[in-house]
Amino acid sequence: MKKIILTGCVALSALFAGSLNAQTYAEVEKATDATPFSIEALVTGGNTGINWNAPSLRARYFVSDNIAARVQLSLGDGSGSAMTEKNRFYEFNDGTKGGEGLQEIKRAAVALQLGGEYHFLGTKKLDPYAALGVNFSIGKQNETWDMYDGTGYNSAVTSEQSGGYFGIGAQLGLGMDFYFVENVYVGLELGVAVHGTTHKDRVGETTVTSGGTSTTSTTEFAGYKDSYVTNFASLRLGWRF
């Protein structure tokens, strides 16, 4: 009896394995060879938490059963920086009396990712994969000071500066697609990323008023470079066509 049960288990295992091996991406990722495309929207979180300021769109093209090329376009540089930022500085520490200085920062940026995915053996509904991407970002930052001198409140100072930046990085992730209806899927991607940014010199004009006389001079703040390593998580909603 034990031999019969063991033989039956082995037969069922072989049948199940054979069924998996016969699975192709045509059953998972696309209906026919004429529809190898998919497009999806992403909401991404990282070391700064969920970043609603950087919506992303990703398109994929399957060149074979296992391999897909992808391109992703995002608003924002991916660092989680706000597109608009206002910082207030009070004349007195209690913030209830005296003047108020304002620093306003406006950022505009776009990020592009080029990469690929390797899709493992999946089922008709669940499709796991590994992904590698190279990221590029470019942006500009404008900064306005009103009664602020770069360190705190100063009623004599107003200033405007602007500068640009460029970034490059890479990311490695693991993800999966789950098809809950035909051609429509939700997905999750987790991974680690490294990114470096080069900030150009920030140039502008600063006006200092003293004794009723205003003096305007050109100001320049030296550029700098920074880099970071972070983990990320992306929730995805996609459609294959």
CSV table of C-alpha atoms in Angstrom, one decimal:
chain,number,residue,atom,x,y,z
A,1,MET,CA,0.0,0.0,0.0
A,2,LYS,CA,2.8,2.4,0.9
A,3,LYS,CA,4.5,1.7,-2.4
A,4,ILE,CA,1.3,2.5,-4.3
A,5,ILE,CA,0.9,5.8,-2.4
A,6,LEU,CA,4.5,6.7,-3.0
A,7,THR,CA,4.3,5.8,-6.7
A,8,GLY,CA,1.1,8.0,-7.0
A,9,CYS,CA,2.8,10.9,-5.3
A,10,VAL,CA,5.8,10.7,-7.6
A,11,ALA,CA,3.5,10.5,-10.7
A,12,LEU,CA,1.5,13.5,-9.5
A,13,SER,CA,4.7,15.5,-8.9
A,14,ALA,CA,6.1,14.6,-12.4
A,15,LEU,CA,2.8,15.6,-13.9
A,16,PHE,CA,2.7,18.9,-12.0
A,17,ALA,CA,6.4,19.7,-13.0
A,18,GLY,CA,5.7,18.9,-16.6
A,19,SER,CA,2.7,21.2,-16.6
A,20,LEU,CA,4.8,24.0,-15.2
A,21,ASN,CA,7.6,23.4,-17.7
A,22,ALA,CA,5.1,23.6,-20.5
A,23,GLN,CA,3.9,27.0,-19.2
A,24,THR,CA,4.9,29.9,-21.6
A,25,TYR,CA,4.8,33.6,-21.2
A,26,ALA,CA,2.1,33.7,-23.9
A,27,GLU,CA,-0.3,32.4,-21.2
A,28,VAL,CA,1.0,34.9,-18.7
A,29,GLU,CA,2.1,38.1,-20.4
A,30,LYS,CA,0.2,38.3,-23.6
A,31,ALA,CA,-2.6,36.7,-25.6
A,32,THR,CA,-0.7,36.2,-28.8
A,33,ASP,CA,2.7,36.8,-30.3
A,34,ALA,CA,1.2,40.0,-31.9
A,35,THR,CA,0.6,41.6,-28.5
A,36,PRO,CA,4.0,41.7,-26.6
A,37,PHE,CA,3.4,45.1,-25.0
A,38,SER,CA,2.3,46.2,-21.5
A,39,ILE,CA,2.0,49.6,-19.9
A,40,GLU,CA,1.6,50.3,-16.2
A,41,ALA,CA,1.4,53.1,-13.6
A,42,LEU,CA,3.5,53.1,-10.4
A,43,VAL,CA,3.4,54.5,-6.9
A,44,THR,CA,6.8,54.3,-5.4
A,45,GLY,CA,8.1,54.4,-1.8
A,46,GLY,CA,11.7,54.5,-0.6
A,47,ASN,CA,13.7,55.9,2.3
A,48,THR,CA,11.5,59.0,2.3
A,49,GLY,CA,8.2,57.0,2.4
A,50,ILE,CA,5.5,57.0,-0.2
A,51,ASN,CA,6.3,59.7,-2.8
A,52,TRP,CA,3.1,61.0,-4.3
A,53,ASN,CA,5.1,63.8,-6.1
A,54,ALA,CA,6.7,61.4,-8.6
A,55,PRO,CA,4.1,59.5,-10.6
A,56,SER,CA,5.6,57.1,-13.1
A,57,LEU,CA,4.6,55.3,-16.2
A,58,ARG,CA,6.4,52.2,-17.4
A,59,ALA,CA,6.2,50.4,-20.8
A,60,ARG,CA,7.4,46.9,-21.5
A,61,TYR,CA,8.1,44.9,-24.6
A,62,PHE,CA,8.7,41.1,-24.5
A,63,VAL,CA,11.4,40.1,-26.9
A,64,SER,CA,11.2,36.4,-25.9
A,65,ASP,CA,9.4,34.1,-23.4
A,66,ASN,CA,11.6,35.2,-20.5
A,67,ILE,CA,13.1,38.6,-21.4
A,68,ALA,CA,11.4,42.0,-21.5
A,69,ALA,CA,12.8,45.4,-22.2
A,70,ARG,CA,11.3,48.3,-20.3
A,71,VAL,CA,11.4,52.1,-20.3
A,72,GLN,CA,10.0,54.3,-17.4
A,73,LEU,CA,9.3,58.0,-17.3
A,74,SER,CA,8.8,59.8,-14.0
A,75,LEU,CA,8.1,63.3,-12.8
A,76,GLY,CA,10.6,64.3,-10.1
A,77,ASP,CA,14.2,63.0,-9.6
A,78,GLY,CA,13.2,60.0,-7.5
A,79,SER,CA,14.8,61.4,-4.3
A,80,GLY,CA,11.5,62.3,-2.7
A,81,SER,CA,12.1,66.0,-2.7
A,82,ALA,CA,9.0,68.2,-2.8
A,83,MET,CA,8.3,70.1,-6.0
A,84,THR,CA,7.5,73.2,-3.9
A,85,GLU,CA,9.0,74.0,-0.5
A,86,LYS,CA,8.4,77.0,1.8
A,87,ASN,CA,10.4,77.6,5.0
A,88,ARG,CA,9.6,80.4,7.4
A,89,PHE,CA,12.0,82.1,9.8
A,90,TYR,CA,10.8,84.3,12.6
A,91,GLU,CA,12.6,87.3,14.1
A,92,PHE,CA,12.1,85.9,17.6
A,93,ASN,CA,12.4,82.3,18.8
A,94,ASP,CA,8.8,82.1,20.0
A,95,GLY,CA,7.5,82.9,16.5
A,96,THR,CA,4.8,85.2,17.9
A,97,LYS,CA,6.3,88.7,17.4
A,98,GLY,CA,8.5,90.5,15.0
A,99,GLY,CA,9.1,90.0,11.3
A,100,GLU,CA,9.0,86.8,9.2
A,101,GLY,CA,11.5,85.7,6.6
A,102,LEU,CA,10.6,83.3,3.8
A,103,GLN,CA,12.6,80.9,1.8
A,104,GLU,CA,10.7,79.4,-1.2
A,105,ILE,CA,12.1,76.6,-3.3
A,106,LYS,CA,10.6,75.4,-6.6
A,107,ARG,CA,11.9,72.3,-8.3
A,108,ALA,CA,11.2,70.8,-11.7
A,109,ALA,CA,12.6,67.4,-12.7
A,110,VAL,CA,12.1,64.4,-14.9
A,111,ALA,CA,13.6,60.9,-14.6
A,112,LEU,CA,14.1,58.2,-17.3
A,113,GLN,CA,14.9,54.6,-16.7
A,114,LEU,CA,16.1,52.1,-19.3
A,115,GLY,CA,16.2,48.4,-18.3
A,116,GLY,CA,15.2,44.9,-18.6
A,117,GLU,CA,13.4,42.1,-16.9
A,118,TYR,CA,14.0,38.3,-16.7
A,119,HIS,CA,10.7,36.4,-16.0
A,120,PHE,CA,10.9,33.2,-14.2
A,121,LEU,CA,8.6,30.2,-14.6
A,122,GLY,CA,5.1,31.3,-13.6
A,123,THR,CA,1.5,30.4,-13.7
A,124,LYS,CA,-1.4,31.8,-15.7
A,125,LYS,CA,-2.1,34.4,-13.0
A,126,LEU,CA,1.2,34.9,-11.2
A,127,ASP,CA,4.4,36.0,-13.0
A,128,PRO,CA,7.6,36.6,-10.9
A,129,TYR,CA,10.6,38.4,-12.4
A,130,ALA,CA,14.0,40.0,-11.7
A,131,ALA,CA,14.8,43.5,-13.1
A,132,LEU,CA,17.8,45.7,-13.7
A,133,GLY,CA,17.5,49.4,-14.6
A,134,VAL,CA,19.7,52.4,-15.3
A,135,ASN,CA,18.3,55.7,-14.2
A,136,PHE,CA,18.9,59.2,-15.5
A,137,SER,CA,17.4,62.4,-14.0
A,138,ILE,CA,17.7,66.1,-14.8
A,139,GLY,CA,16.2,69.1,-13.1
A,140,LYS,CA,16.3,72.7,-12.1
A,141,GLN,CA,15.8,74.5,-8.8
A,142,ASN,CA,14.8,78.1,-8.3
A,143,GLU,CA,15.1,79.7,-4.8
A,144,THR,CA,13.7,83.0,-3.5
A,145,TRP,CA,14.6,84.7,-0.3
A,146,ASP,CA,12.5,87.4,1.4
A,147,MET,CA,13.9,88.8,4.6
A,148,TYR,CA,16.1,85.8,4.8
A,149,ASP,CA,19.9,85.6,4.4
A,150,GLY,CA,20.6,81.9,4.1
A,151,THR,CA,20.9,81.2,7.8
A,152,GLY,CA,17.8,82.9,9.3
A,153,TYR,CA,15.7,86.0,9.5
A,154,ASN,CA,17.2,89.2,8.1
A,155,SER,CA,14.9,92.1,7.2
A,156,ALA,CA,17.6,93.7,5.0
A,157,VAL,CA,18.0,90.8,2.5
A,158,THR,CA,16.1,89.6,-0.6
A,159,SER,CA,17.6,87.2,-3.1
A,160,GLU,CA,16.8,85.0,-6.1
A,161,GLN,CA,19.0,82.1,-7.4
A,162,SER,CA,18.6,79.2,-9.8
A,163,GLY,CA,20.7,76.2,-10.7
A,164,GLY,CA,20.4,72.8,-12.4
A,165,TYR,CA,21.4,69.2,-11.6
A,166,PHE,CA,21.9,65.9,-13.3
A,167,GLY,CA,21.8,62.4,-11.8
A,168,ILE,CA,22.6,58.9,-12.8
A,169,GLY,CA,22.1,55.6,-11.0
A,170,ALA,CA,21.1,52.0,-11.2
A,171,GLN,CA,18.6,49.7,-9.4
A,172,LEU,CA,18.1,45.9,-9.0
A,173,GLY,CA,14.8,44.5,-8.0
A,174,LEU,CA,12.5,41.5,-7.7
A,175,GLY,CA,8.8,41.7,-8.6
A,176,MET,CA,5.7,39.9,-9.7
A,177,ASP,CA,2.6,40.5,-11.7
A,178,PHE,CA,-0.8,39.1,-10.6
A,179,TYR,CA,-3.5,39.0,-13.3
A,180,PHE,CA,-6.9,39.4,-11.5
A,181,VAL,CA,-8.8,39.7,-14.8
A,182,GLU,CA,-7.7,39.0,-18.4
A,183,ASN,CA,-5.0,41.4,-19.6
A,184,VAL,CA,-5.1,43.5,-16.4
A,185,TYR,CA,-2.7,43.0,-13.5
A,186,VAL,CA,-1.5,44.4,-10.2
A,187,GLY,CA,2.2,44.1,-9.2
A,188,LEU,CA,4.8,44.7,-6.6
A,189,GLU,CA,8.5,45.4,-7.1
A,190,LEU,CA,11.1,45.5,-4.3
A,191,GLY,CA,14.8,46.3,-4.6
A,192,VAL,CA,17.8,48.4,-3.9
A,193,ALA,CA,19.1,51.4,-5.8
A,194,VAL,CA,22.2,53.6,-5.9
A,195,HIS,CA,22.1,57.2,-7.3
A,196,GLY,CA,24.5,60.1,-7.6
A,197,THR,CA,23.6,63.7,-8.4
A,198,THR,CA,25.8,66.6,-9.7
A,199,HIS,CA,24.5,70.0,-8.7
A,200,LYS,CA,25.7,72.9,-10.8
A,201,ASP,CA,26.6,76.3,-9.3
A,202,ARG,CA,23.5,78.2,-8.2
A,203,VAL,CA,23.7,81.8,-9.5
A,204,GLY,CA,21.5,84.8,-8.8
A,205,GLU,CA,21.2,88.3,-7.4
A,206,THR,CA,21.0,89.4,-3.8
A,207,THR,CA,19.8,92.8,-2.6
A,208,VAL,CA,20.8,94.2,0.8
A,209,THR,CA,19.1,97.4,2.0
A,210,SER,CA,20.8,99.4,4.7
A,211,GLY,CA,20.1,103.0,5.8
A,212,GLY,CA,17.6,103.4,2.9
A,213,THR,CA,20.2,102.4,0.3
A,214,SER,CA,19.8,99.2,-1.6
A,215,THR,CA,22.8,97.4,-3.1
A,216,THR,CA,22.4,94.5,-5.6
A,217,SER,CA,25.2,92.1,-6.3
A,218,THR,CA,25.6,88.8,-8.2
A,219,THR,CA,25.8,85.8,-5.9
A,220,GLU,CA,27.1,82.4,-6.7
A,221,PHE,CA,26.8,79.3,-4.6
A,222,ALA,CA,29.2,76.5,-5.4
A,223,GLY,CA,27.8,73.3,-6.8
A,224,TYR,CA,28.3,69.9,-5.1
A,225,LYS,CA,27.8,66.2,-5.6
A,226,ASP,CA,25.9,63.7,-3.5
A,227,SER,CA,25.1,60.0,-3.7
A,228,TYR,CA,23.0,57.6,-1.8
A,229,VAL,CA,22.0,53.9,-1.6
A,230,THR,CA,18.4,53.1,-0.7
A,231,ASN,CA,15.8,50.4,-0.9
A,232,PHE,CA,12.5,50.9,-2.7
A,233,ALA,CA,9.0,49.5,-3.2
A,234,SER,CA,6.7,50.0,-6.1
A,235,LEU,CA,3.0,49.3,-6.3
A,236,ARG,CA,1.9,48.8,-10.0
A,237,LEU,CA,-1.3,48.6,-12.0
A,238,GLY,CA,-0.8,47.4,-15.6
A,239,TRP,CA,-2.5,46.4,-18.8
A,240,ARG,CA,-1.2,44.2,-21.6
A,241,PHE,CA,-2.0,44.8,-25.2
